[in-house]
CSV table of C-alpha atoms and ligand atoms in Angstrom, one decimal:
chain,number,residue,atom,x,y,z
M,1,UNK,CA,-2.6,-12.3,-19.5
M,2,UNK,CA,0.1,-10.3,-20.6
M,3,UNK,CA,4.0,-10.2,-19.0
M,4,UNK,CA,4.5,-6.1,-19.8
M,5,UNK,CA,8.3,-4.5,-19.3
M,6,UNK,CA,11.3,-5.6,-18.7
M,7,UNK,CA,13.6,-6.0,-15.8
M,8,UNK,CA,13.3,-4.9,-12.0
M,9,UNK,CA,9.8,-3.2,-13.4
M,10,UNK,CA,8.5,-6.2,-15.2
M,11,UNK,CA,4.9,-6.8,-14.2
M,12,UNK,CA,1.9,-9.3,-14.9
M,13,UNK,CA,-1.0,-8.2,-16.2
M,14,UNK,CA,-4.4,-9.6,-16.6
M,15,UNK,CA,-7.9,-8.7,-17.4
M,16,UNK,CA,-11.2,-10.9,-17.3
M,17,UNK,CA,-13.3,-10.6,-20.3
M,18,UNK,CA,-15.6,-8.4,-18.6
M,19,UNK,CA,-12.9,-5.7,-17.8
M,20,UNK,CA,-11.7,-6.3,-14.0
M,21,UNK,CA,-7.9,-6.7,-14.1
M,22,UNK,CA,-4.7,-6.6,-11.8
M,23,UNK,CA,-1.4,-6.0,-12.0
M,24,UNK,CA,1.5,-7.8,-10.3
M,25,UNK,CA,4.6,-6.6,-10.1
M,26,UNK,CA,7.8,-9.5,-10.3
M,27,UNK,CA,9.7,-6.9,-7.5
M,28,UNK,CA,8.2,-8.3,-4.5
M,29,UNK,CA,5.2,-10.1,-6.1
M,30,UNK,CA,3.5,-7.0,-4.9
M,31,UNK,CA,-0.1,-6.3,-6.4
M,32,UNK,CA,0.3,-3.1,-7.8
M,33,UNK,CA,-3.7,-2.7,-9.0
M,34,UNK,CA,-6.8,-4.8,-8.7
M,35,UNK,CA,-9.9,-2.8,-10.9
M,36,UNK,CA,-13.4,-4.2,-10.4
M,37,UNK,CA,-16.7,-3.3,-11.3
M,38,UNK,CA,-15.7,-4.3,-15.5
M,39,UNK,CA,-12.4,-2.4,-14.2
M,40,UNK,CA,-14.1,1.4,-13.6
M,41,UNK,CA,-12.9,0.9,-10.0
M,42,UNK,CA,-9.9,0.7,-8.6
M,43,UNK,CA,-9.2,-1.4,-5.3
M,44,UNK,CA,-6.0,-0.3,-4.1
M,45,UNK,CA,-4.1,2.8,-2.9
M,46,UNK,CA,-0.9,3.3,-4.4
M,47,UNK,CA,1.7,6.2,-3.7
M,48,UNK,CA,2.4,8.6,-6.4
M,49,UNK,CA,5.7,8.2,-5.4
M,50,UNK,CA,5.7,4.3,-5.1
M,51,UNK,CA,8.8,2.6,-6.1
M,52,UNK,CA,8.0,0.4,-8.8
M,53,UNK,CA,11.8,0.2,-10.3
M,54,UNK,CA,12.5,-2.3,-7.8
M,55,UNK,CA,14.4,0.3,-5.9
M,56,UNK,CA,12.5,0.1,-2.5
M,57,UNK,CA,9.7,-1.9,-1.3
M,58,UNK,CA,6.2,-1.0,-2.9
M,59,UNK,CA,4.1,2.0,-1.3
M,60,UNK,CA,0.8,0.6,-1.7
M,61,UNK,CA,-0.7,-2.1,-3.4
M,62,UNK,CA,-0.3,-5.7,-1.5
M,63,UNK,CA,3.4,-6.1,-0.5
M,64,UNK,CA,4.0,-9.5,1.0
M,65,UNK,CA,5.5,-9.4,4.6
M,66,UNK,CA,8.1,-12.5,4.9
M,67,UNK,CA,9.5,-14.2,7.4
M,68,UNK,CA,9.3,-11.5,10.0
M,69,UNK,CA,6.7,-8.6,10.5
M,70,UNK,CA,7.7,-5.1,11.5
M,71,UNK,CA,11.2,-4.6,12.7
M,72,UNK,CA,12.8,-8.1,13.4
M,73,UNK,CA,13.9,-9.2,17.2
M,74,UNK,CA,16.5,-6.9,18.3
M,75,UNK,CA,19.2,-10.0,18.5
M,76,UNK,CA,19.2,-13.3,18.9
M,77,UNK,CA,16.7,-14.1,16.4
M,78,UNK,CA,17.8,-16.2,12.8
M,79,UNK,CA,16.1,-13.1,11.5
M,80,UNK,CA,17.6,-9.9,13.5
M,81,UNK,CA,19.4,-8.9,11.0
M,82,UNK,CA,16.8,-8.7,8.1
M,83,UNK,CA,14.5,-5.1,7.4
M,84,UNK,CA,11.7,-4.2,9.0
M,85,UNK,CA,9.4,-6.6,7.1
M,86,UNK,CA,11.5,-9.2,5.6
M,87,UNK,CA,13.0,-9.9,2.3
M,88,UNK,CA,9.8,-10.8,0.0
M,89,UNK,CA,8.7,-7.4,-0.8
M,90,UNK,CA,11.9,-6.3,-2.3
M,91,UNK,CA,12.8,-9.8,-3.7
M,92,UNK,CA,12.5,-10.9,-7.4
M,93,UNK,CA,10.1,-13.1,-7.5
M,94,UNK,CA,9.6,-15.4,-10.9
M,95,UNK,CA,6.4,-15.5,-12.9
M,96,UNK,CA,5.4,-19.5,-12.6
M,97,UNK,CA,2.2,-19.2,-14.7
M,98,UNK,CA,-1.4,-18.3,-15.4
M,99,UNK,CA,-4.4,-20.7,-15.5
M,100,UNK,CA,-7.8,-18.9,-16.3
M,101,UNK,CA,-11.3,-20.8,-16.4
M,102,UNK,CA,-15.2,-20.2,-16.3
M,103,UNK,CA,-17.0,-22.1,-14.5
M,104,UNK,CA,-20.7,-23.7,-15.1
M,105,UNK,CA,-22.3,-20.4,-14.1
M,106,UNK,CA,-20.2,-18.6,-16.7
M,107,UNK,CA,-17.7,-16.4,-14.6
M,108,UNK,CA,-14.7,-16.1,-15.1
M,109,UNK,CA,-11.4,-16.0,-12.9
M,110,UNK,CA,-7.7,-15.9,-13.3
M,111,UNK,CA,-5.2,-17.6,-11.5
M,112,UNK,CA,-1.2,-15.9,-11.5
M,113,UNK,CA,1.5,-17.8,-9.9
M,114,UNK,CA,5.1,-16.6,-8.5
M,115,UNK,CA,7.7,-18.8,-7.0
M,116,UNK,CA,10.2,-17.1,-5.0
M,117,UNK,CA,13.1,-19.8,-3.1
M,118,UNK,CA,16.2,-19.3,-1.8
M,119,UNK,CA,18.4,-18.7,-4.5
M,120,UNK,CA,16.3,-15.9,-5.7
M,121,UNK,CA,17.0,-14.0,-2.6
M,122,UNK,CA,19.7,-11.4,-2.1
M,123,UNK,CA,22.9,-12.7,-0.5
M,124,UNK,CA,22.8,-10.1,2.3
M,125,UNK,CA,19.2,-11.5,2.9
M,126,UNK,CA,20.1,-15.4,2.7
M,127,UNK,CA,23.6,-14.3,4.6
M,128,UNK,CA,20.8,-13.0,7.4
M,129,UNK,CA,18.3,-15.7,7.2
M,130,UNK,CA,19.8,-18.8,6.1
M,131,UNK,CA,17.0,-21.1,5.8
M,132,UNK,CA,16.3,-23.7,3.0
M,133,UNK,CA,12.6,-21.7,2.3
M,134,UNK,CA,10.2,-22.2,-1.3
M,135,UNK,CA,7.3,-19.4,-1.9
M,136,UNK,CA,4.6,-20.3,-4.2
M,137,UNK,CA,2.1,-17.2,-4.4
M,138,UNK,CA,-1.1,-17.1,-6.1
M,139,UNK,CA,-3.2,-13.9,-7.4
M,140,UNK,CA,-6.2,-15.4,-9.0
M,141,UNK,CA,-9.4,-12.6,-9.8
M,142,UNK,CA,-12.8,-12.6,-10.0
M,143,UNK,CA,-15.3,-10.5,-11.0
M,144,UNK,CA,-15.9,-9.0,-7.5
M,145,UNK,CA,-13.0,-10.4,-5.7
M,146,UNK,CA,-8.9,-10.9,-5.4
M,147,UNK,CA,-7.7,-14.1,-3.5
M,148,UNK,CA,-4.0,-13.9,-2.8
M,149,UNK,CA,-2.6,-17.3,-0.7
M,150,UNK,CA,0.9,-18.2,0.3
M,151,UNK,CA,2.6,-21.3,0.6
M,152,UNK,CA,5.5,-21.6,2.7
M,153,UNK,CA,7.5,-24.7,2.3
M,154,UNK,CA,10.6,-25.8,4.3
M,155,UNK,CA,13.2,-27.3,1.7
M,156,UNK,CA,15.8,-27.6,4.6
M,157,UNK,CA,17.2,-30.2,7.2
M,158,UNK,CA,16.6,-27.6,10.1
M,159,UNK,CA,13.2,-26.6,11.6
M,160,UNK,CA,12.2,-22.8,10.8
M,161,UNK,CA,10.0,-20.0,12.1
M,162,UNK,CA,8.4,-17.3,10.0
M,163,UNK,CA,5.8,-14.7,10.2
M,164,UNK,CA,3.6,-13.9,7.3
M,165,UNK,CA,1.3,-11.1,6.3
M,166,UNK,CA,0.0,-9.2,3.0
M,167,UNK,CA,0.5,-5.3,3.7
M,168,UNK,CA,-2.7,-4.2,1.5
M,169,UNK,CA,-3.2,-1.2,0.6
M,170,UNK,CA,-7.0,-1.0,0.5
M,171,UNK,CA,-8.2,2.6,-1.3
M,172,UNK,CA,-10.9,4.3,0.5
M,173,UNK,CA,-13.0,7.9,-0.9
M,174,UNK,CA,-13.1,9.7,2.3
M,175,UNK,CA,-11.3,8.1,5.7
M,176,UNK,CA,-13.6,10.2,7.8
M,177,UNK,CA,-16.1,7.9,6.6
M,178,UNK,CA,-14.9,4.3,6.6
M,179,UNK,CA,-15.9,2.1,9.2
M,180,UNK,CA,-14.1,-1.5,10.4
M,181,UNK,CA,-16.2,-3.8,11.1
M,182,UNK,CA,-15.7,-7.1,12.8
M,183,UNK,CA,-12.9,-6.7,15.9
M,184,UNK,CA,-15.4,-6.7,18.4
M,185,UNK,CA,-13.9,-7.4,21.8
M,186,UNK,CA,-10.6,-8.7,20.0
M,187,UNK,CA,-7.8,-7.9,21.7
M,188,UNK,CA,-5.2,-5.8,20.0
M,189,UNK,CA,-1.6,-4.2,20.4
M,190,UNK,CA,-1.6,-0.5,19.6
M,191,UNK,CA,1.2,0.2,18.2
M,192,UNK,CA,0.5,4.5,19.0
M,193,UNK,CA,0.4,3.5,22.9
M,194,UNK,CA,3.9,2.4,23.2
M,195,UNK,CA,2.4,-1.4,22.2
M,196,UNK,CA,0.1,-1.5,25.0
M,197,UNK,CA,-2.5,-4.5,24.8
M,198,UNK,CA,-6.2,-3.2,24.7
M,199,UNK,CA,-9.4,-5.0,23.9
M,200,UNK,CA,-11.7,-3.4,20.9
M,201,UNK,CA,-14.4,-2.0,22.7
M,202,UNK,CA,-16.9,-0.9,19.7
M,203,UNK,CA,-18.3,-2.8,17.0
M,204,UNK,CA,-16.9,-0.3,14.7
M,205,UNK,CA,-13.5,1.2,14.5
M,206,UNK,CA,-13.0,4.8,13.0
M,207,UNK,CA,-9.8,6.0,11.8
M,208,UNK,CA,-9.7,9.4,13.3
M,209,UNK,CA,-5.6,9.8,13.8
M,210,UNK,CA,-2.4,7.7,13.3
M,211,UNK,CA,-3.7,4.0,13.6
M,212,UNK,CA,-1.2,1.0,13.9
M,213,UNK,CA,-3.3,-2.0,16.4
M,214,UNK,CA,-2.4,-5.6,15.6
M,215,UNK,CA,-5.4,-7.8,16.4
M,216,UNK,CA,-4.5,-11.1,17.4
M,217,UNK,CA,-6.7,-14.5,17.6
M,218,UNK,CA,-9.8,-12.9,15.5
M,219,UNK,CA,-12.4,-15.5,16.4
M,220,UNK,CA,-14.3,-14.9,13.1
M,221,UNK,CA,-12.8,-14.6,9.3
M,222,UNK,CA,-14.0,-11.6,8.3
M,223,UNK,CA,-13.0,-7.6,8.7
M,224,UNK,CA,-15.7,-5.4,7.1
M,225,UNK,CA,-14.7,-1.9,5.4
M,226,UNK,CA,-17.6,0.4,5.2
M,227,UNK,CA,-17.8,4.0,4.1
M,228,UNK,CA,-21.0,6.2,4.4
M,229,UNK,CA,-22.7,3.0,6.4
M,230,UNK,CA,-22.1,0.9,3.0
M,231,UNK,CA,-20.0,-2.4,3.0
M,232,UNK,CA,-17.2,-1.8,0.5
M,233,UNK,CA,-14.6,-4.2,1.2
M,234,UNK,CA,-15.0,-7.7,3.1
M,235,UNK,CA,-11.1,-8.7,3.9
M,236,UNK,CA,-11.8,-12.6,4.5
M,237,UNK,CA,-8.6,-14.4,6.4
M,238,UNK,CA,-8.1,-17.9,5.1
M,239,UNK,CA,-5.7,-19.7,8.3
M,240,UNK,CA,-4.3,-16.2,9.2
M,241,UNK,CA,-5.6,-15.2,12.5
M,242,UNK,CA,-4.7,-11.6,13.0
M,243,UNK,CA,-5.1,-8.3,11.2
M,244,UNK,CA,-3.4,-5.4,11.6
M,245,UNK,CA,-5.4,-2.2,10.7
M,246,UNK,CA,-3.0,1.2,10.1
M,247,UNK,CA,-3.1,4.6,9.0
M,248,UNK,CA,-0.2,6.6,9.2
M,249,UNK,CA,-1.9,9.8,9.5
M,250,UNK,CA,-0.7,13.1,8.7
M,251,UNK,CA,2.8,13.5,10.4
M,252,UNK,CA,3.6,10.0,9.4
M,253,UNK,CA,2.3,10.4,5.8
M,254,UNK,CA,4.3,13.4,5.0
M,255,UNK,CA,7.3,11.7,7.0
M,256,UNK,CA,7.6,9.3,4.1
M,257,UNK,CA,9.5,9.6,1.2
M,258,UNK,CA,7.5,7.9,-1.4
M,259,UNK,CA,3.6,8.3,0.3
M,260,UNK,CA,2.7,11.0,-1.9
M,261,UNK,CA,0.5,13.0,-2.2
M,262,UNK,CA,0.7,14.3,1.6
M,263,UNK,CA,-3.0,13.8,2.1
M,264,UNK,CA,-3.4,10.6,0.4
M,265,UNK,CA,-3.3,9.0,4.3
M,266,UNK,CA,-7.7,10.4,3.0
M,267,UNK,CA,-7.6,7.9,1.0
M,268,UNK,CA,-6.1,4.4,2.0
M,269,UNK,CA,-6.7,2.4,5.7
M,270,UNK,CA,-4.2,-0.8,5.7
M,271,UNK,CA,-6.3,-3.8,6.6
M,272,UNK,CA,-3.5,-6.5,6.7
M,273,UNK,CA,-4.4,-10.1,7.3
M,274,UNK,CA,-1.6,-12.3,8.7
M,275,UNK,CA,0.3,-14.6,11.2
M,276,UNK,CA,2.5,-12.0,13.3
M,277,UNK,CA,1.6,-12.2,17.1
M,278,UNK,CA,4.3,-14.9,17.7
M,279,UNK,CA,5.8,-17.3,15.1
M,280,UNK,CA,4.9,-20.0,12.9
M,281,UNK,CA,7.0,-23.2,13.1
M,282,UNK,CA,7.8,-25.2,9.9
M,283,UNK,CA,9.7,-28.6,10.4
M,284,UNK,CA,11.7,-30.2,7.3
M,285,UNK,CA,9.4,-30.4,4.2
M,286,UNK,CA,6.3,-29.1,6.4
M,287,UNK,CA,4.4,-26.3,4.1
M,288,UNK,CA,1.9,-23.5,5.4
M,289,UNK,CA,-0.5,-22.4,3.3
M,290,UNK,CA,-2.6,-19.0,4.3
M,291,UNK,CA,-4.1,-15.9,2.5
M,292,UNK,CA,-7.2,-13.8,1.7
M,293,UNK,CA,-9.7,-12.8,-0.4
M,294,UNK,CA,-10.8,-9.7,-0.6
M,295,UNK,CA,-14.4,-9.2,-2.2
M,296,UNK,CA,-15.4,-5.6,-3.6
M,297,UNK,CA,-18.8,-5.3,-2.2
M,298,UNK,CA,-19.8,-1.4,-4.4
H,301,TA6,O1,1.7,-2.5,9.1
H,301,TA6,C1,1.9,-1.4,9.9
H,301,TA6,C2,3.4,-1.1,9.9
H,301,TA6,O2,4.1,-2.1,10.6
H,301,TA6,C3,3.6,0.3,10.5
H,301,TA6,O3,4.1,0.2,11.8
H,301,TA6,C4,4.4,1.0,9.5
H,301,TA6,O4,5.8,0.8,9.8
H,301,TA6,C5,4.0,0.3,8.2
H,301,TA6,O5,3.9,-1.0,8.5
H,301,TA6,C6,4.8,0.6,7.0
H,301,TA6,O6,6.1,0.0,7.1
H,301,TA6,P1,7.1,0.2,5.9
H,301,TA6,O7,8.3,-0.6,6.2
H,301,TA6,O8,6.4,-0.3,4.6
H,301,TA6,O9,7.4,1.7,5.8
């Protein structure tokens, strides 16, 4: 495990004997690159033109949505006035440690920590959201799989709500090909039909245009990607109920600054596990725990 750089760029790096690796950026905490398969393949899409100066949130990779997904409640809300998203993606975030291990079968893993609490947050962002709030993060790598998991932790005298989700980038060959398996007959909001509520009516979902659906209550833990008919990612929620599953497509890709290149919309699909159709409720000293694991399945 390696700390590499300095500064807003500064990111962790580390690599399992047999090759896999990732890389975590301190801006954000934002998983930058997860290589499996002895580290020939990479996992993730990131932009060309991704921000990794600690400028703007991360294009690509895993940036971590906190406490409010998507553009906060117009008023009224402790967090109307924070960005779309939250402040943990563009947040410093501090490096807590590494614990690696092997266990009886011989495999090895990883485990990376990052703390981020209220002091380490921007004084627009606590002047926004002035909660008493402690992130502990965890990265931890296998051979065929990433694990990220949150804690949430109310260090406060007042009650809080939050929402939570990890924005990953997943990096796909061909989109025409990928299938999503496991929404059947989940009901979803689709963002692309002015937020209408539908019900997934096919056991596999095909990105054929912009995609932005936020599937809610998912009875089982896991959403299957597949390309060609083969199972190439299993995105396994661990006490996160919804997913949202986007693709910005090609007005919306070239509409962004830093998604580059134009077409790369080919080669990414969002699958993003997380707690966002309504809030989460912490009471003083109550802590949430919830994450993923992603398994690489080539
Ligand atoms: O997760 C889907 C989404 O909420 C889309 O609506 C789109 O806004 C995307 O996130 C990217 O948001 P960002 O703030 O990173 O540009």
């Amino acid at each position: 495990v390696d700390i590499v750089g300095s500064g807003p760029s500064s990111k962790v790096v580390a690599t399992l004997p047999s090759g896999e690796s990732v890389e975590v950026l301190l801006y954000g905490a934002t998983v930058t690159s997860w290589k499996s398969n002895g580290g020939q393949t990479e996992n993730l899409w990131l932009s060309e033109k991704a921000a990794l100066d600690g400028t703007k949130a991360v294009r690509g990779g895993i940036p971590v949505v906190f406490p409010v997904f998507g553009p906060p409640p117009k008023s009224g809300h402790p967090t109307s006035s924070l960005p779309q998203h939250g402040f943990a993606r563009t947040s410093r975030w501090e490096f807590l440690g590494k614990s690696a291990s092997e266990d009886a079968l011989g495999s090895n893993s990883v485990k990376l920590d990052f703390g981020l609490e209220t002091s380490g947050v921007s004084d627009e962002a606590r002047k926004a959201w002035p909660l008493d709030f402690a992130l502990q993060y965890s990265v931890t790598l296998t051979k065929d799989s990433l694990q990220t998991v949150v804690n949430v932790r109310n260090e406060g005298e007042q009650s809080f709500e939050f929402q939570f989700l990890l924005h990953t980038y997943l990096r796909v060959n061909d989109i025409s090909k990928v299938t999503i398996n496991g929404l059947l007959g989940v009901e979803y909001i689709d963002k692309v039909l002015n937020a209408t509520t539908h019900q997934q009516a096919d056991m596999s979902l095909k990105i054929t245009g912009e995609t932005d659906r936020v599937y809610k209550s998912i009875p089982q833990d896991t959403t299957s990607v597949l390309e060609d008919g083969k199972p190439l990612f299993d995105v396994v929620r661990d006490n996160l109920q919804d997913t949202v599953v986007w693709n910005p497509w090609v007005e919306k890709a070239a509409a962004m600054g830093d998604f580059a290149p134009n077409d790369g919309f080919k080669n990414m699909v969002c699958v993003e596990v997380g707690t966002v159709d309504g809030w989460q409720k912490l009471d003083k000293g109550e802590v949430f725990e919830g994450g993923q694991i992603i398994k690489s399945l080539l």
